[in-house]
XYZ file of C-alpha atoms in Angstrom:
341
model
C 78.199 87.078 64.410
C 80.938 88.635 67.049
C 82.717 85.405 68.616
C 82.679 84.454 72.232
C 85.577 83.257 73.600
C 84.492 82.523 77.418
C 87.669 83.796 79.042
C 88.030 85.434 82.497
C 90.353 88.101 81.786
C 90.451 89.067 85.251
C 91.962 85.700 85.739
C 94.667 85.410 83.200
C 98.309 85.166 84.209
C 100.892 85.169 81.420
C 100.516 81.944 79.774
C 99.510 80.148 76.255
C 96.181 80.345 74.914
C 95.595 78.937 71.808
C 94.028 81.583 69.386
C 92.177 81.167 65.492
C 95.295 82.110 63.390
C 98.790 82.792 62.691
C 101.010 84.553 60.089
C 103.493 82.402 58.243
C 105.694 83.758 55.403
C 109.192 82.383 53.860
C 111.927 83.508 53.023
C 113.566 81.174 49.466
C 115.902 82.512 46.382
C 116.472 85.506 48.312
C 113.325 86.739 48.941
C 110.084 86.660 51.152
C 106.673 85.095 50.098
C 103.568 87.065 50.515
C 102.801 85.269 53.553
C 99.454 83.849 54.789
C 97.273 83.362 57.699
C 96.281 79.437 59.210
C 95.144 77.726 61.894
C 97.397 75.044 62.384
C 99.669 76.200 65.417
C 102.264 73.721 64.669
C 105.006 74.378 62.105
C 106.758 71.842 60.302
C 110.330 71.919 59.829
C 113.907 70.370 58.343
C 115.120 68.292 61.214
C 118.301 69.675 60.107
C 117.324 73.409 60.565
C 119.914 75.615 61.811
C 117.553 77.079 64.341
C 117.414 73.404 66.127
C 121.162 72.832 65.679
C 122.760 76.322 65.925
C 120.122 78.766 67.450
C 120.012 80.750 64.149
C 116.670 82.157 65.682
C 114.980 85.571 66.945
C 111.856 86.856 68.062
C 110.245 89.834 69.597
C 107.371 90.822 71.764
C 104.680 93.167 71.645
C 101.167 94.098 72.494
C 97.786 95.124 70.974
C 95.341 97.182 73.428
C 91.876 98.084 73.588
C 91.009 101.351 74.225
C 88.356 102.863 76.047
C 85.605 102.945 73.017
C 86.445 99.821 71.595
C 89.534 100.143 69.157
C 92.885 98.316 68.790
C 96.131 100.198 68.817
C 99.233 98.494 68.874
C 102.297 100.445 70.825
C 105.503 101.854 68.769
C 105.789 98.858 66.570
C 108.190 100.417 64.312
C 110.704 100.014 67.444
C 109.822 96.283 67.203
C 110.539 95.829 63.575
C 113.576 97.833 63.848
C 114.770 95.624 66.925
C 114.261 92.118 65.188
C 116.278 93.133 61.955
C 118.984 94.042 63.957
C 118.907 90.750 65.649
C 118.701 89.098 62.577
C 121.237 91.157 61.082
C 123.426 89.721 64.247
C 122.804 86.211 63.150
C 123.027 86.336 59.405
C 119.318 86.205 59.154
C 117.256 87.960 56.082
C 115.423 91.315 57.545
C 111.974 91.837 57.532
C 110.594 94.696 55.718
C 109.356 97.298 58.264
C 105.609 97.717 56.369
C 105.638 93.748 55.899
C 106.459 93.237 59.513
C 103.721 96.053 60.425
C 100.945 94.860 58.366
C 101.753 90.850 59.578
C 101.103 91.947 62.788
C 97.467 93.871 62.228
C 96.837 90.566 60.123
C 96.820 88.406 63.310
C 95.536 91.044 65.661
C 92.169 91.055 63.083
C 91.821 87.698 62.912
C 91.628 87.039 66.482
C 89.828 90.066 67.712
C 88.227 88.028 69.989
C 90.950 87.700 72.233
C 91.775 91.091 72.720
C 90.844 91.384 76.234
C 88.549 94.471 76.990
C 89.385 97.476 78.145
C 89.349 97.686 81.967
C 90.764 94.364 82.532
C 94.284 95.065 82.555
C 95.215 92.221 80.106
C 96.517 92.350 76.502
C 96.913 90.638 73.322
C 100.463 89.612 73.483
C 101.783 88.951 69.753
C 105.266 86.991 69.373
C 106.771 87.576 66.034
C 109.684 85.491 65.541
C 112.271 84.222 62.680
C 113.984 81.120 62.327
C 116.537 79.074 60.177
C 115.302 76.039 58.418
C 115.834 74.026 55.275
C 118.304 70.575 54.892
C 121.861 72.074 56.272
C 124.540 70.416 58.325
C 127.354 72.675 58.623
C 127.989 75.229 61.154
C 126.284 77.950 58.032
C 123.475 80.464 57.778
C 120.285 78.408 56.513
C 118.721 77.787 53.075
C 115.632 78.948 53.606
C 114.012 81.135 56.807
C 110.183 81.548 58.112
C 108.598 84.405 59.687
C 105.874 84.269 62.042
C 103.880 86.011 63.887
C 101.301 84.353 66.575
C 99.350 86.033 69.681
C 97.878 85.149 72.822
C 96.162 86.978 75.939
C 97.903 87.610 78.518
C 97.589 89.261 82.345
C 100.208 90.291 84.135
C 103.923 88.954 84.321
C 104.552 88.558 87.864
C 101.539 86.942 89.695
C 101.511 90.027 91.690
C 101.034 92.362 89.266
C 102.187 96.003 89.949
C 103.333 95.005 93.585
C 107.386 95.263 94.668
C 109.231 91.908 94.322
C 112.519 91.278 95.159
C 115.720 90.193 93.155
C 118.561 88.197 93.902
C 122.260 88.823 92.078
C 123.856 86.091 90.504
C 127.110 85.606 89.890
C 125.965 83.759 86.273
C 126.798 85.585 83.241
C 123.758 86.540 80.925
C 125.941 87.807 77.545
C 129.671 87.777 76.587
C 131.042 91.178 76.584
C 131.408 91.162 72.886
C 127.872 88.648 71.921
C 124.413 88.651 71.497
C 123.588 90.309 74.569
C 121.693 93.266 72.225
C 120.191 90.728 70.225
C 116.647 89.175 71.304
C 118.088 85.741 70.202
C 116.574 82.509 71.930
C 119.880 81.542 73.531
C 120.276 84.168 75.995
C 117.038 83.104 77.135
C 118.182 79.426 77.408
C 121.078 80.417 79.649
C 118.897 82.176 82.109
C 116.924 79.497 82.939
C 119.393 78.025 85.147
C 119.974 81.368 87.188
C 116.203 82.139 86.863
C 115.143 78.952 88.502
C 118.202 79.076 91.393
C 116.724 82.545 92.202
C 112.792 81.400 92.375
C 114.338 78.709 94.833
C 115.610 81.024 96.932
C 111.946 83.138 97.024
C 113.100 85.425 94.792
C 110.808 86.847 91.287
C 113.989 86.391 89.527
C 117.764 87.130 89.382
C 119.389 90.655 87.820
C 122.963 90.047 86.099
C 126.104 92.355 86.769
C 128.410 92.855 83.831
C 130.274 89.843 82.563
C 134.118 91.860 82.333
C 134.076 92.965 85.722
C 130.867 91.813 88.003
C 130.749 95.525 89.418
C 127.871 96.957 87.408
C 123.884 95.869 86.995
C 123.172 94.953 83.277
C 119.714 93.578 83.055
C 117.050 91.921 85.696
C 116.341 88.421 84.598
C 114.772 89.315 80.837
C 113.875 93.012 81.411
C 116.108 96.187 82.117
C 116.688 98.307 85.021
C 116.007 101.418 86.478
C 116.367 103.438 89.595
C 115.401 106.847 90.436
C 117.859 108.896 92.825
C 116.913 110.656 96.145
C 117.277 114.110 93.802
C 114.754 112.774 91.304
C 117.212 111.707 88.222
C 115.524 108.451 85.836
C 119.081 106.139 85.808
C 119.017 103.124 83.376
C 122.238 101.202 82.554
C 124.338 101.109 79.836
C 126.336 98.752 78.035
C 126.263 96.818 74.551
C 125.355 93.732 76.391
C 121.965 94.750 77.069
C 119.095 94.562 74.968
C 117.425 97.462 73.901
C 114.009 97.632 75.452
C 111.388 99.718 74.158
C 109.657 100.439 77.126
C 112.919 101.755 78.917
C 113.621 104.115 76.094
C 109.592 104.584 76.158
C 109.884 105.535 79.957
C 112.974 107.875 79.435
C 111.149 109.700 77.281
C 108.077 110.270 79.618
C 110.392 110.618 82.742
C 111.961 113.523 80.871
C 108.902 114.902 78.725
C 106.055 114.468 81.197
C 106.994 113.810 84.549
C 110.068 116.345 84.196
C 112.738 114.375 85.467
C 116.589 114.473 84.654
C 117.190 111.253 82.813
C 120.849 109.278 82.338
C 121.652 106.606 80.619
C 125.037 105.464 82.470
C 126.561 102.529 84.952
C 125.049 101.372 87.538
C 127.349 99.885 90.599
C 126.213 97.225 92.279
C 127.725 98.717 95.467
C 126.166 101.992 95.308
C 122.804 100.566 95.503
C 121.817 103.956 98.244
C 121.921 106.023 95.709
C 118.106 105.204 94.681
C 115.027 105.963 96.623
C 113.070 103.673 93.810
C 113.796 100.818 91.332
C 112.244 98.719 89.115
C 112.301 96.483 85.980
C 110.816 97.128 82.585
C 109.564 94.811 79.339
C 107.270 94.426 77.372
C 105.845 91.853 79.220
C 105.753 92.911 82.841
C 105.425 96.351 81.682
C 106.835 97.496 84.866
C 107.968 95.415 88.200
C 108.743 97.516 90.947
C 111.627 96.278 92.882
C 111.684 95.715 96.611
C 114.582 94.929 97.107
C 117.685 92.864 96.103
C 119.970 90.996 97.405
C 123.734 91.234 97.196
C 126.702 89.369 99.159
C 123.853 87.349 101.532
C 122.168 91.479 102.601
C 118.740 92.406 101.140
C 118.967 95.996 100.095
C 115.242 97.712 100.253
C 114.409 100.566 98.018
C 111.548 102.448 98.460
C 109.122 99.572 100.076
C 108.761 95.636 100.059
C 105.532 96.035 99.846
C 104.377 99.603 98.448
C 105.128 101.215 95.155
C 107.123 104.074 95.056
C 105.064 107.077 93.625
C 107.730 108.129 90.856
C 107.349 104.626 89.677
C 104.167 104.411 89.760
C 103.556 107.581 87.976
C 105.703 106.013 85.371
C 103.559 103.727 85.071
C 100.718 105.002 85.131
C 101.521 107.330 82.030
C 102.606 104.871 80.143
C 99.968 102.607 80.209
C 97.271 105.406 79.618
C 99.207 106.236 76.212
C 98.974 102.425 75.499
C 95.805 101.814 76.294
C 94.598 105.303 74.203
C 93.921 107.206 77.409
C 96.755 109.452 77.547
C 97.976 111.130 74.029
C 101.322 109.668 73.651
C 103.889 111.498 71.264
C 104.010 111.430 67.647
C 103.684 108.153 66.024
C 104.003 106.027 68.922
C 100.411 104.939 68.706
C 99.456 102.969 65.500
C 95.328 102.081 65.303
C 94.590 98.204 64.185
C 91.768 99.348 61.626
C-alpha cells in the first residue's frame, strides 16, 4: 500500500521535514561496518567527540528527482562521493567507498519513496550525507571513531522567489583562508558565513558575496554557492581559486554551456571592479540550482546585470537544460544519471 505523506508540494520551501528512515554506518578499528537504516532522527555521541569540539566533520548536498514516467534518479552521485572523500582527506577522516556511498543514498531514497515529490512540482528529495568524528577524545587529534549518515527531506526552492533575480552585496568578511579549508565542504566554512549572511539580509539582500581573502579584488563565492557570469560576447565565465568549493552544479553548467549551448567557457579570475564585462550573472549550487543575480552592491553602488526582475535568456537556457537532464526530459552525458531501482 502506497503511503500518503499529505504534503502540499507546491508550497514547499527549503527546510527540514522528518522522513521515515535514515542510514548510519560506524567506522571503528580501521573499517566501516555494513551500515543500517534506522527510524530515530536523533543521534547519540560522546560528549568528547571531535565533531563537537574541533569541527572534524563534513557533509554533502544532493537531490533525487522524479521523472515524468515516475522513475527516480540521482544526478552525478559519483561526484558527490569524490567531493565528500576529498573533504574527509582534508581533515583526516576515513574515506567512504564510492559504492558504499551511492548504495547508502539509494537505500535512503527507496525507504522514503513517498517523500520524493511528483514530477512537475519543481520540488525534489534533498539528501544530506555527512561524516563526523565521534568517540571519547580530549586532545586536538583525529577521532578514534567516525559516523557516516545519510538523511533526506523533500524541498522546494532555496530562495523564496525561485528562478527570479535576487540582489547580493559584497562583504568585507572572508569565507576561507588562502590555504585553508575553502575547497572542502566542512561545517566551519558555513559557521563563519552566518554573521555576514545575517548582515546582508538585514540590508535587504539575498546573501553576500565573498572576495578573495588575499587581495579582496576578485569574486570567489556567492554565499554558499558558486558565481558565474555571461559576457557580452557570450562566454560563460566562473572564478578560479583554491579556496572555492568545487560545485558539481557549476562544472555541469560549464559542460552544458559548451556542449549544449555552444558557448565558450572560461574558468578564471573575476575582478569585482570589472562587473560591466557581464550581461548576465548567477549563483549556482545543488540547493539553489541557479539563482539569477539581478545586481551586486559594491562600494555603496548597485551594479545591475540583465534585469532586477527578469531572468536573462542564456541563464534561463542553462537552467532549463540542467533541470531537463536532472528530471529526465533531456538526455544527459553518459554517466550523469543514476537510476534508483
